[in-house]
Amino acid sequence: MQDLSKNQVLRMMEHYGNDPQQLIAVLLDIQAASGKNCVEQKWAELAAEVLKVPLSKIYDVLTFYSMFGTTPRGEFIVEICRSTPCYFNRCEEIVRWFEDAAGIKMGETTKDGKLSLLFTSCVGTCDIGPVAKIGDDVFGSLTFEKIKTLVKCCREGNRQELRALCQN
């Protein structure tokens, strides 16, 4: 994928009327179009300038919400819940299984850029925990075999099969 241009980013902000109240929507669009699943510093600075929002506020948003990244991340972001219920329901084992299946550690991205492993806060599905979230889909009642299948789907870019494994 080609890098974003300044004009593309400016058009994204214009789409929202250059309204600072639309900051999250603007940043989500920039991240989605980046091809790197992150908001690079140059685009954060441009957003601050155009939306007339302090750069510190932009970074407050980018670092507070787990959906945002400030460094390149994989096409598929696997977020493993580490809230108290999931933690006590063997979250650490699930983390090891994902690390083994993906060949990376938490916080890392595969060399092919397909998959990143991250922690997240509660996603509200404690009844099937511990859970992993990939995009908007939540996966629970995880076994090592199911995790291997999830990782395989991500590596192959098979969104249809991935969605079929979803719990919600």
PDB file of N, CA and C in Angstrom, residues 2-106:
ATOM      1  N   GLN A   2       0.433   2.249  -0.735  1.00  0.00           N
ATOM      2  CA  GLN A   2       1.163   3.503  -0.831  1.00  0.00           C
ATOM      3  C   GLN A   2       0.982   4.331   0.430  1.00  0.00           C
ATOM      4  N   ASP A   3       1.997   5.123   0.751  1.00  0.00           N
ATOM      5  CA  ASP A   3       1.887   6.031   1.887  1.00  0.00           C
ATOM      6  C   ASP A   3       0.805   7.062   1.623  1.00  0.00           C
ATOM      7  N   LEU A   4       0.220   7.528   2.701  1.00  0.00           N
ATOM      8  CA  LEU A   4      -0.758   8.611   2.618  1.00  0.00           C
ATOM      9  C   LEU A   4      -0.084   9.884   2.139  1.00  0.00           C
ATOM     10  N   SER A   5      -0.847  10.719   1.458  1.00  0.00           N
ATOM     11  CA  SER A   5      -0.332  12.032   1.076  1.00  0.00           C
ATOM     12  C   SER A   5      -0.974  13.079   1.977  1.00  0.00           C
ATOM     13  N   LYS A   6      -0.354  14.224   2.032  1.00  0.00           N
ATOM     14  CA  LYS A   6      -0.891  15.330   2.823  1.00  0.00           C
ATOM     15  C   LYS A   6      -2.288  15.696   2.334  1.00  0.00           C
ATOM     16  N   ASN A   7      -2.481  15.688   1.017  1.00  0.00           N
ATOM     17  CA  ASN A   7      -3.793  16.024   0.460  1.00  0.00           C
ATOM     18  C   ASN A   7      -4.868  15.032   0.883  1.00  0.00           C
ATOM     19  N   GLN A   8      -4.529  13.751   0.940  1.00  0.00           N
ATOM     20  CA  GLN A   8      -5.501  12.748   1.394  1.00  0.00           C
ATOM     21  C   GLN A   8      -5.919  13.030   2.836  1.00  0.00           C
ATOM     22  N   VAL A   9      -4.952  13.312   3.678  1.00  0.00           N
ATOM     23  CA  VAL A   9      -5.244  13.566   5.087  1.00  0.00           C
ATOM     24  C   VAL A   9      -6.063  14.846   5.236  1.00  0.00           C
ATOM     25  N   LEU A  10      -5.724  15.871   4.459  1.00  0.00           N
ATOM     26  CA  LEU A  10      -6.492  17.116   4.497  1.00  0.00           C
ATOM     27  C   LEU A  10      -7.947  16.878   4.076  1.00  0.00           C
ATOM     28  N   ARG A  11      -8.138  16.037   3.038  1.00  0.00           N
ATOM     29  CA  ARG A  11      -9.504  15.710   2.601  1.00  0.00           C
ATOM     30  C   ARG A  11     -10.280  14.970   3.682  1.00  0.00           C
ATOM     31  N   MET A  12      -9.605  14.091   4.421  1.00  0.00           N
ATOM     32  CA  MET A  12     -10.271  13.375   5.519  1.00  0.00           C
ATOM     33  C   MET A  12     -10.790  14.360   6.554  1.00  0.00           C
ATOM     34  N   MET A  13      -9.967  15.331   6.885  1.00  0.00           N
ATOM     35  CA  MET A  13     -10.383  16.313   7.884  1.00  0.00           C
ATOM     36  C   MET A  13     -11.493  17.212   7.332  1.00  0.00           C
ATOM     37  N   GLU A  14     -11.392  17.584   6.061  1.00  0.00           N
ATOM     38  CA  GLU A  14     -12.437  18.391   5.428  1.00  0.00           C
ATOM     39  C   GLU A  14     -13.772  17.658   5.424  1.00  0.00           C
ATOM     40  N   HIS A  15     -13.720  16.341   5.250  1.00  0.00           N
ATOM     41  CA  HIS A  15     -14.933  15.517   5.268  1.00  0.00           C
ATOM     42  C   HIS A  15     -15.719  15.726   6.571  1.00  0.00           C
ATOM     43  N   TYR A  16     -15.012  15.992   7.640  1.00  0.00           N
ATOM     44  CA  TYR A  16     -15.640  16.239   8.947  1.00  0.00           C
ATOM     45  C   TYR A  16     -15.722  17.736   9.256  1.00  0.00           C
ATOM     46  N   GLY A  17     -15.598  18.556   8.232  1.00  0.00           N
ATOM     47  CA  GLY A  17     -15.720  19.995   8.404  1.00  0.00           C
ATOM     48  C   GLY A  17     -14.595  20.614   9.225  1.00  0.00           C
ATOM     49  N   ASN A  18     -13.455  19.926   9.285  1.00  0.00           N
ATOM     50  CA  ASN A  18     -12.320  20.385  10.103  1.00  0.00           C
ATOM     51  C   ASN A  18     -12.765  20.688  11.540  1.00  0.00           C
ATOM     52  N   ASP A  19     -13.710  19.892  12.000  1.00  0.00           N
ATOM     53  CA  ASP A  19     -14.309  20.077  13.323  1.00  0.00           C
ATOM     54  C   ASP A  19     -13.477  19.348  14.382  1.00  0.00           C
ATOM     55  N   PRO A  20     -12.936  20.067  15.353  1.00  0.00           N
ATOM     56  CA  PRO A  20     -12.128  19.415  16.385  1.00  0.00           C
ATOM     57  C   PRO A  20     -12.925  18.404  17.218  1.00  0.00           C
ATOM     58  N   GLN A  21     -14.252  18.535  17.224  1.00  0.00           N
ATOM     59  CA  GLN A  21     -15.077  17.572  17.964  1.00  0.00           C
ATOM     60  C   GLN A  21     -15.124  16.213  17.257  1.00  0.00           C
ATOM     61  N   GLN A  22     -14.649  16.172  16.031  1.00  0.00           N
ATOM     62  CA  GLN A  22     -14.612  14.934  15.255  1.00  0.00           C
ATOM     63  C   GLN A  22     -13.215  14.302  15.273  1.00  0.00           C
ATOM     64  N   LEU A  23     -12.423  14.677  16.260  1.00  0.00           N
ATOM     65  CA  LEU A  23     -11.036  14.227  16.333  1.00  0.00           C
ATOM     66  C   LEU A  23     -10.898  12.710  16.257  1.00  0.00           C
ATOM     67  N   ILE A  24     -11.684  11.991  17.034  1.00  0.00           N
ATOM     68  CA  ILE A  24     -11.554  10.530  17.038  1.00  0.00           C
ATOM     69  C   ILE A  24     -11.877   9.962  15.661  1.00  0.00           C
ATOM     70  N   ALA A  25     -12.938  10.441  15.024  1.00  0.00           N
ATOM     71  CA  ALA A  25     -13.299   9.959  13.690  1.00  0.00           C
ATOM     72  C   ALA A  25     -12.183  10.254  12.687  1.00  0.00           C
ATOM     73  N   VAL A  26     -11.619  11.445  12.764  1.00  0.00           N
ATOM     74  CA  VAL A  26     -10.524  11.827  11.864  1.00  0.00           C
ATOM     75  C   VAL A  26      -9.331  10.896  12.067  1.00  0.00           C
ATOM     76  N   LEU A  27      -8.952  10.687  13.319  1.00  0.00           N
ATOM     77  CA  LEU A  27      -7.794   9.830  13.597  1.00  0.00           C
ATOM     78  C   LEU A  27      -8.043   8.390  13.169  1.00  0.00           C
ATOM     79  N   LEU A  28      -9.264   7.895  13.355  1.00  0.00           N
ATOM     80  CA  LEU A  28      -9.594   6.537  12.898  1.00  0.00           C
ATOM     81  C   LEU A  28      -9.463   6.427  11.386  1.00  0.00           C
ATOM     82  N   ASP A  29      -9.936   7.442  10.666  1.00  0.00           N
ATOM     83  CA  ASP A  29      -9.821   7.416   9.203  1.00  0.00           C
ATOM     84  C   ASP A  29      -8.359   7.466   8.758  1.00  0.00           C
ATOM     85  N   ILE A  30      -7.578   8.312   9.401  1.00  0.00           N
ATOM     86  CA  ILE A  30      -6.148   8.395   9.062  1.00  0.00           C
ATOM     87  C   ILE A  30      -5.485   7.046   9.302  1.00  0.00           C
ATOM     88  N   GLN A  31      -5.766   6.449  10.452  1.00  0.00           N
ATOM     89  CA  GLN A  31      -5.159   5.154  10.780  1.00  0.00           C
ATOM     90  C   GLN A  31      -5.579   4.084   9.778  1.00  0.00           C
ATOM     91  N   ALA A  32      -6.866   4.043   9.431  1.00  0.00           N
ATOM     92  CA  ALA A  32      -7.364   3.025   8.498  1.00  0.00           C
ATOM     93  C   ALA A  32      -6.725   3.167   7.113  1.00  0.00           C
ATOM     94  N   ALA A  33      -6.485   4.399   6.693  1.00  0.00           N
ATOM     95  CA  ALA A  33      -5.914   4.636   5.366  1.00  0.00           C
ATOM     96  C   ALA A  33      -4.391   4.543   5.338  1.00  0.00           C
ATOM     97  N   SER A  34      -3.771   4.461   6.510  1.00  0.00           N
ATOM     98  CA  SER A  34      -2.308   4.521   6.590  1.00  0.00           C
ATOM     99  C   SER A  34      -1.597   3.319   5.985  1.00  0.00           C
ATOM    100  N   GLY A  35      -2.261   2.181   5.979  1.00  0.00           N
ATOM    101  CA  GLY A  35      -1.599   0.959   5.530  1.00  0.00           C
ATOM    102  C   GLY A  35      -0.638   0.413   6.569  1.00  0.00           C
ATOM    103  N   LYS A  36      -0.542   1.096   7.712  1.00  0.00           N
ATOM    104  CA  LYS A  36       0.369   0.694   8.784  1.00  0.00           C
ATOM    105  C   LYS A  36      -0.385   0.499  10.094  1.00  0.00           C
ATOM    106  N   ASN A  37      -1.692   0.717  10.056  1.00  0.00           N
ATOM    107  CA  ASN A  37      -2.548   0.557  11.229  1.00  0.00           C
ATOM    108  C   ASN A  37      -2.081   1.438  12.389  1.00  0.00           C
ATOM    109  N   CYS A  38      -1.679   2.659  12.047  1.00  0.00           N
ATOM    110  CA  CYS A  38      -1.242   3.608  13.069  1.00  0.00           C
ATOM    111  C   CYS A  38      -1.406   5.034  12.558  1.00  0.00           C
ATOM    112  N   VAL A  39      -1.293   5.985  13.468  1.00  0.00           N
ATOM    113  CA  VAL A  39      -1.295   7.400  13.105  1.00  0.00           C
ATOM    114  C   VAL A  39       0.135   7.895  13.302  1.00  0.00           C
ATOM    115  N   GLU A  40       0.798   8.178  12.200  1.00  0.00           N
ATOM    116  CA  GLU A  40       2.178   8.635  12.270  1.00  0.00           C
ATOM    117  C   GLU A  40       2.241  10.059  12.819  1.00  0.00           C
ATOM    118  N   GLN A  41       3.381  10.406  13.370  1.00  0.00           N
ATOM    119  CA  GLN A  41       3.565  11.712  13.990  1.00  0.00           C
ATOM    120  C   GLN A  41       3.256  12.866  13.031  1.00  0.00           C
ATOM    121  N   LYS A  42       3.689  12.749  11.779  1.00  0.00           N
ATOM    122  CA  LYS A  42       3.450  13.847  10.832  1.00  0.00           C
ATOM    123  C   LYS A  42       1.959  14.098  10.637  1.00  0.00           C
ATOM    124  N   TRP A  43       1.131  13.025  10.694  1.00  0.00           N
ATOM    125  CA  TRP A  43      -0.314  13.210  10.524  1.00  0.00           C
ATOM    126  C   TRP A  43      -0.950  13.709  11.816  1.00  0.00           C
ATOM    127  N   ALA A  44      -0.417  13.322  12.947  1.00  0.00           N
ATOM    128  CA  ALA A  44      -0.895  13.860  14.227  1.00  0.00           C
ATOM    129  C   ALA A  44      -0.623  15.360  14.277  1.00  0.00           C
ATOM    130  N   GLU A  45       0.559  15.762  13.830  1.00  0.00           N
ATOM    131  CA  GLU A  45       0.919  17.182  13.822  1.00  0.00           C
ATOM    132  C   GLU A  45       0.031  17.966  12.861  1.00  0.00           C
ATOM    133  N   LEU A  46      -0.245  17.400  11.695  1.00  0.00           N
ATOM    134  CA  LEU A  46      -1.110  18.069  10.727  1.00  0.00           C
ATOM    135  C   LEU A  46      -2.533  18.200  11.282  1.00  0.00           C
ATOM    136  N   ALA A  47      -3.019  17.149  11.916  1.00  0.00           N
ATOM    137  CA  ALA A  47      -4.359  17.204  12.525  1.00  0.00           C
ATOM    138  C   ALA A  47      -4.415  18.282  13.599  1.00  0.00           C
ATOM    139  N   ALA A  48      -3.390  18.373  14.406  1.00  0.00           N
ATOM    140  CA  ALA A  48      -3.340  19.400  15.454  1.00  0.00           C
ATOM    141  C   ALA A  48      -3.411  20.790  14.834  1.00  0.00           C
ATOM    142  N   GLU A  49      -2.670  20.993  13.764  1.00  0.00           N
ATOM    143  CA  GLU A  49      -2.626  22.296  13.104  1.00  0.00           C
ATOM    144  C   GLU A  49      -3.981  22.662  12.476  1.00  0.00           C
ATOM    145  N   VAL A  50      -4.527  21.731  11.704  1.00  0.00           N
ATOM    146  CA  VAL A  50      -5.764  22.006  10.962  1.00  0.00           C
ATOM    147  C   VAL A  50      -6.979  22.079  11.891  1.00  0.00           C
ATOM    148  N   LEU A  51      -7.052  21.173  12.854  1.00  0.00           N
ATOM    149  CA  LEU A  51      -8.209  21.143  13.753  1.00  0.00           C
ATOM    150  C   LEU A  51      -8.066  22.126  14.913  1.00  0.00           C
ATOM    151  N   LYS A  52      -6.911  22.749  14.985  1.00  0.00           N
ATOM    152  CA  LYS A  52      -6.615  23.711  16.058  1.00  0.00           C
ATOM    153  C   LYS A  52      -6.802  23.066  17.439  1.00  0.00           C
ATOM    154  N   VAL A  53      -6.156  21.912  17.569  1.00  0.00           N
ATOM    155  CA  VAL A  53      -6.166  21.134  18.806  1.00  0.00           C
ATOM    156  C   VAL A  53      -4.710  20.980  19.235  1.00  0.00           C
ATOM    157  N   PRO A  54      -4.411  21.182  20.505  1.00  0.00           N
ATOM    158  CA  PRO A  54      -3.016  20.992  20.936  1.00  0.00           C
ATOM    159  C   PRO A  54      -2.524  19.571  20.607  1.00  0.00           C
ATOM    160  N   LEU A  55      -1.285  19.482  20.165  1.00  0.00           N
ATOM    161  CA  LEU A  55      -0.707  18.171  19.845  1.00  0.00           C
ATOM    162  C   LEU A  55      -0.771  17.243  21.054  1.00  0.00           C
ATOM    163  N   SER A  56      -0.645  17.803  22.243  1.00  0.00           N
ATOM    164  CA  SER A  56      -0.726  16.970  23.452  1.00  0.00           C
ATOM    165  C   SER A  56      -2.092  16.308  23.573  1.00  0.00           C
ATOM    166  N   LYS A  57      -3.155  16.991  23.143  1.00  0.00           N
ATOM    167  CA  LYS A  57      -4.497  16.381  23.186  1.00  0.00           C
ATOM    168  C   LYS A  57      -4.608  15.257  22.167  1.00  0.00           C
ATOM    169  N   ILE A  58      -4.012  15.468  20.997  1.00  0.00           N
ATOM    170  CA  ILE A  58      -4.007  14.411  19.977  1.00  0.00           C
ATOM    171  C   ILE A  58      -3.349  13.162  20.564  1.00  0.00           C
ATOM    172  N   TYR A  59      -2.196  13.333  21.202  1.00  0.00           N
ATOM    173  CA  TYR A  59      -1.496  12.178  21.766  1.00  0.00           C
ATOM    174  C   TYR A  59      -2.214  11.618  22.993  1.00  0.00           C
ATOM    175  N   ASP A  60      -2.957  12.452  23.723  1.00  0.00           N
ATOM    176  CA  ASP A  60      -3.797  11.931  24.804  1.00  0.00           C
ATOM    177  C   ASP A  60      -4.781  10.912  24.245  1.00  0.00           C
ATOM    178  N   VAL A  61      -5.403  11.255  23.130  1.00  0.00           N
ATOM    179  CA  VAL A  61      -6.376  10.360  22.486  1.00  0.00           C
ATOM    180  C   VAL A  61      -5.675   9.119  21.944  1.00  0.00           C
ATOM    181  N   LEU A  62      -4.568   9.330  21.228  1.00  0.00           N
ATOM    182  CA  LEU A  62      -3.875   8.205  20.592  1.00  0.00           C
ATOM    183  C   LEU A  62      -3.325   7.204  21.596  1.00  0.00           C
ATOM    184  N   THR A  63      -2.948   7.677  22.779  1.00  0.00           N
ATOM    185  CA  THR A  63      -2.366   6.760  23.765  1.00  0.00           C
ATOM    186  C   THR A  63      -3.385   6.248  24.775  1.00  0.00           C
ATOM    187  N   PHE A  64      -4.536   6.898  24.880  1.00  0.00           N
ATOM    188  CA  PHE A  64      -5.554   6.443  25.831  1.00  0.00           C
ATOM    189  C   PHE A  64      -6.364   5.276  25.271  1.00  0.00           C
ATOM    190  N   TYR A  65      -6.778   5.370  24.026  1.00  0.00           N
ATOM    191  CA  TYR A  65      -7.637   4.350  23.419  1.00  0.00           C
ATOM    192  C   TYR A  65      -6.792   3.254  22.767  1.00  0.00           C
ATOM    193  N   SER A  66      -7.080   2.015  23.135  1.00  0.00           N
ATOM    194  CA  SER A  66      -6.288   0.893  22.620  1.00  0.00           C
ATOM    195  C   SER A  66      -6.487   0.667  21.126  1.00  0.00           C
ATOM    196  N   MET A  67      -7.524   1.252  20.566  1.00  0.00           N
ATOM    197  CA  MET A  67      -7.773   1.065  19.128  1.00  0.00           C
ATOM    198  C   MET A  67      -6.769   1.838  18.271  1.00  0.00           C
ATOM    199  N   PHE A  68      -6.032   2.768  18.887  1.00  0.00           N
ATOM    200  CA  PHE A  68      -5.065   3.562  18.142  1.00  0.00           C
ATOM    201  C   PHE A  68      -3.644   3.071  18.368  1.00  0.00           C
ATOM    202  N   GLY A  69      -2.830   3.259  17.352  1.00  0.00           N
ATOM    203  CA  GLY A  69      -1.408   2.984  17.461  1.00  0.00           C
ATOM    204  C   GLY A  69      -0.624   4.170  16.952  1.00  0.00           C
ATOM    205  N   THR A  70       0.548   4.371  17.513  1.00  0.00           N
ATOM    206  CA  THR A  70       1.426   5.444  17.051  1.00  0.00           C
ATOM    207  C   THR A  70       2.660   4.890  16.343  1.00  0.00           C
ATOM    208  N   THR A  71       2.775   3.574  16.322  1.00  0.00           N
ATOM    209  CA  THR A  71       3.837   2.909  15.572  1.00  0.00           C
ATOM    210  C   THR A  71       3.178   1.837  14.704  1.00  0.00           C
ATOM    211  N   PRO A  72       3.802   1.468  13.592  1.00  0.00           N
ATOM    212  CA  PRO A  72       3.191   0.484  12.702  1.00  0.00           C
ATOM    213  C   PRO A  72       2.802  -0.812  13.429  1.00  0.00           C
ATOM    214  N   ARG A  73       1.617  -1.289  13.083  1.00  0.00           N
ATOM    215  CA  ARG A  73       1.095  -2.532  13.655  1.00  0.00           C
ATOM    216  C   ARG A  73       0.588  -3.414  12.522  1.00  0.00           C
ATOM    217  N   GLY A  74       0.302  -4.655  12.849  1.00  0.00           N
ATOM    218  CA  GLY A  74      -0.138  -5.616  11.845  1.00  0.00           C
ATOM    219  C   GLY A  74      -1.503  -5.297  11.267  1.00  0.00           C
ATOM    220  N   GLU A  75      -1.758  -5.912  10.127  1.00  0.00           N
ATOM    221  CA  GLU A  75      -3.069  -5.791   9.486  1.00  0.00           C
ATOM    222  C   GLU A  75      -4.159  -6.291  10.430  1.00  0.00           C
ATOM    223  N   PHE A  76      -3.872  -7.372  11.151  1.00  0.00           N
ATOM    224  CA  PHE A  76      -4.794  -7.912  12.137  1.00  0.00           C
ATOM    225  C   PHE A  76      -4.199  -7.682  13.519  1.00  0.00           C
ATOM    226  N   ILE A  77      -4.948  -7.042  14.375  1.00  0.00           N
ATOM    227  CA  ILE A  77      -4.500  -6.806  15.740  1.00  0.00           C
ATOM    228  C   ILE A  77      -5.283  -7.731  16.657  1.00  0.00           C
ATOM    229  N   VAL A  78      -4.561  -8.628  17.291  1.00  0.00           N
ATOM    230  CA  VAL A  78      -5.171  -9.542  18.255  1.00  0.00           C
ATOM    231  C   VAL A  78      -4.995  -8.911  19.628  1.00  0.00           C
ATOM    232  N   GLU A  79      -6.118  -8.529  20.226  1.00  0.00           N
ATOM    233  CA  GLU A  79      -6.095  -7.914  21.548  1.00  0.00           C
ATOM    234  C   GLU A  79      -6.589  -8.938  22.560  1.00  0.00           C
ATOM    235  N   ILE A  80      -5.750  -9.262  23.514  1.00  0.00           N
ATOM    236  CA  ILE A  80      -6.098 -10.258  24.523  1.00  0.00           C
ATOM    237  C   ILE A  80      -6.498  -9.533  25.799  1.00  0.00           C
ATOM    238  N   CYS A  81      -7.678  -9.850  26.265  1.00  0.00           N
ATOM    239  CA  CYS A  81      -8.208  -9.193  27.459  1.00  0.00           C
ATOM    240  C   CYS A  81      -7.423  -9.634  28.685  1.00  0.00           C
ATOM    241  N   ARG A  82      -7.047  -8.635  29.481  1.00  0.00           N
ATOM    242  CA  ARG A  82      -6.352  -8.966  30.719  1.00  0.00           C
ATOM    243  C   ARG A  82      -7.051  -8.331  31.925  1.00  0.00           C
ATOM    244  N   SER A  83      -8.364  -8.202  31.801  1.00  0.00           N
ATOM    245  CA  SER A  83      -9.140  -7.727  32.940  1.00  0.00           C
ATOM    246  C   SER A  83      -9.116  -8.818  34.018  1.00  0.00           C
ATOM    247  N   THR A  84      -9.566  -8.472  35.191  1.00  0.00           N
ATOM    248  CA  THR A  84      -9.497  -9.410  36.325  1.00  0.00           C
ATOM    249  C   THR A  84     -10.181 -10.746  36.036  1.00  0.00           C
ATOM    250  N   PRO A  85     -11.429 -10.768  35.529  1.00  0.00           N
ATOM    251  CA  PRO A  85     -12.059 -12.070  35.268  1.00  0.00           C
ATOM    252  C   PRO A  85     -11.267 -12.926  34.284  1.00  0.00           C
ATOM    253  N   CYS A  86     -10.772 -12.318  33.213  1.00  0.00           N
ATOM    254  CA  CYS A  86      -9.999 -13.093  32.236  1.00  0.00           C
ATOM    255  C   CYS A  86      -8.663 -13.539  32.824  1.00  0.00           C
ATOM    256  N   TYR A  87      -8.053 -12.671  33.610  1.00  0.00           N
ATOM    257  CA  TYR A  87      -6.785 -13.022  34.232  1.00  0.00           C
ATOM    258  C   TYR A  87      -6.941 -14.266  35.100  1.00  0.00           C
ATOM    259  N   PHE A  88      -7.985 -14.291  35.922  1.00  0.00           N
ATOM    260  CA  PHE A  88      -8.195 -15.438  36.803  1.00  0.00           C
ATOM    261  C   PHE A  88      -8.739 -16.660  36.073  1.00  0.00           C
ATOM    262  N   ASN A  89      -9.111 -16.475  34.829  1.00  0.00           N
ATOM    263  CA  ASN A  89      -9.634 -17.592  34.045  1.00  0.00           C
ATOM    264  C   ASN A  89      -8.628 -18.030  32.986  1.00  0.00           C
ATOM    265  N   ARG A  90      -7.337 -17.975  33.310  1.00  0.00           N
ATOM    266  CA  ARG A  90      -6.196 -18.478  32.550  1.00  0.00           C
ATOM    267  C   ARG A  90      -5.758 -17.634  31.360  1.00  0.00           C
ATOM    268  N   CYS A  91      -5.835 -16.331  31.485  1.00  0.00           N
ATOM    269  CA  CYS A  91      -5.390 -15.411  30.439  1.00  0.00           C
ATOM    270  C   CYS A  91      -3.921 -15.658  30.071  1.00  0.00           C
ATOM    271  N   GLU A  92      -3.082 -15.917  31.065  1.00  0.00           N
ATOM    272  CA  GLU A  92      -1.649 -16.108  30.784  1.00  0.00           C
ATOM    273  C   GLU A  92      -1.413 -17.309  29.869  1.00  0.00           C
ATOM    274  N   GLU A  93      -2.218 -18.340  30.036  1.00  0.00           N
ATOM    275  CA  GLU A  93      -2.104 -19.516  29.166  1.00  0.00           C
ATOM    276  C   GLU A  93      -2.500 -19.151  27.732  1.00  0.00           C
ATOM    277  N   ILE A  94      -3.553 -18.374  27.587  1.00  0.00           N
ATOM    278  CA  ILE A  94      -4.008 -17.935  26.267  1.00  0.00           C
ATOM    279  C   ILE A  94      -2.916 -17.088  25.594  1.00  0.00           C
ATOM    280  N   VAL A  95      -2.294 -16.212  26.361  1.00  0.00           N
ATOM    281  CA  VAL A  95      -1.199 -15.388  25.834  1.00  0.00           C
ATOM    282  C   VAL A  95      -0.087 -16.290  25.299  1.00  0.00           C
ATOM    283  N   ARG A  96       0.323 -17.283  26.081  1.00  0.00           N
ATOM    284  CA  ARG A  96       1.392 -18.203  25.637  1.00  0.00           C
ATOM    285  C   ARG A  96       0.988 -18.917  24.352  1.00  0.00           C
ATOM    286  N   TRP A  97      -0.256 -19.348  24.283  1.00  0.00           N
ATOM    287  CA  TRP A  97      -0.720 -20.051  23.083  1.00  0.00           C
ATOM    288  C   TRP A  97      -0.665 -19.142  21.855  1.00  0.00           C
ATOM    289  N   PHE A  98      -1.106 -17.898  22.000  1.00  0.00           N
ATOM    290  CA  PHE A  98      -1.032 -16.966  20.868  1.00  0.00           C
ATOM    291  C   PHE A  98       0.416 -16.704  20.488  1.00  0.00           C
ATOM    292  N   GLU A  99       1.278 -16.496  21.478  1.00  0.00           N
ATOM    293  CA  GLU A  99       2.690 -16.255  21.185  1.00  0.00           C
ATOM    294  C   GLU A  99       3.301 -17.452  20.454  1.00  0.00           C
ATOM    295  N   ASP A 100       2.991 -18.658  20.899  1.00  0.00           N
ATOM    296  CA  ASP A 100       3.505 -19.864  20.244  1.00  0.00           C
ATOM    297  C   ASP A 100       2.989 -19.992  18.814  1.00  0.00           C
ATOM    298  N   ALA A 101       1.691 -19.768  18.634  1.00  0.00           N
ATOM    299  CA  ALA A 101       1.076 -19.933  17.308  1.00  0.00           C
ATOM    300  C   ALA A 101       1.565 -18.866  16.329  1.00  0.00           C
ATOM    301  N   ALA A 102       1.751 -17.643  16.821  1.00  0.00           N
ATOM    302  CA  ALA A 102       2.154 -16.535  15.942  1.00  0.00           C
ATOM    303  C   ALA A 102       3.664 -16.402  15.797  1.00  0.00           C
ATOM    304  N   GLY A 103       4.410 -16.960  16.744  1.00  0.00           N
ATOM    305  CA  GLY A 103       5.862 -16.855  16.702  1.00  0.00           C
ATOM    306  C   GLY A 103       6.378 -15.486  17.110  1.00  0.00           C
ATOM    307  N   ILE A 104       5.592 -14.746  17.870  1.00  0.00           N
ATOM    308  CA  ILE A 104       5.991 -13.429  18.369  1.00  0.00           C
ATOM    309  C   ILE A 104       5.561 -13.302  19.830  1.00  0.00           C
ATOM    310  N   LYS A 105       6.047 -12.280  20.490  1.00  0.00           N
ATOM    311  CA  LYS A 105       5.680 -11.994  21.882  1.00  0.00           C
ATOM    312  C   LYS A 105       4.640 -10.871  21.905  1.00  0.00           C
ATOM    313  N   MET A 106       3.999 -10.716  23.053  1.00  0.00           N
ATOM    314  CA  MET A 106       3.032  -9.634  23.224  1.00  0.00           C
ATOM    315  C   MET A 106       3.712  -8.304  22.906  1.00  0.00           C
TER     316      MET A 106
END
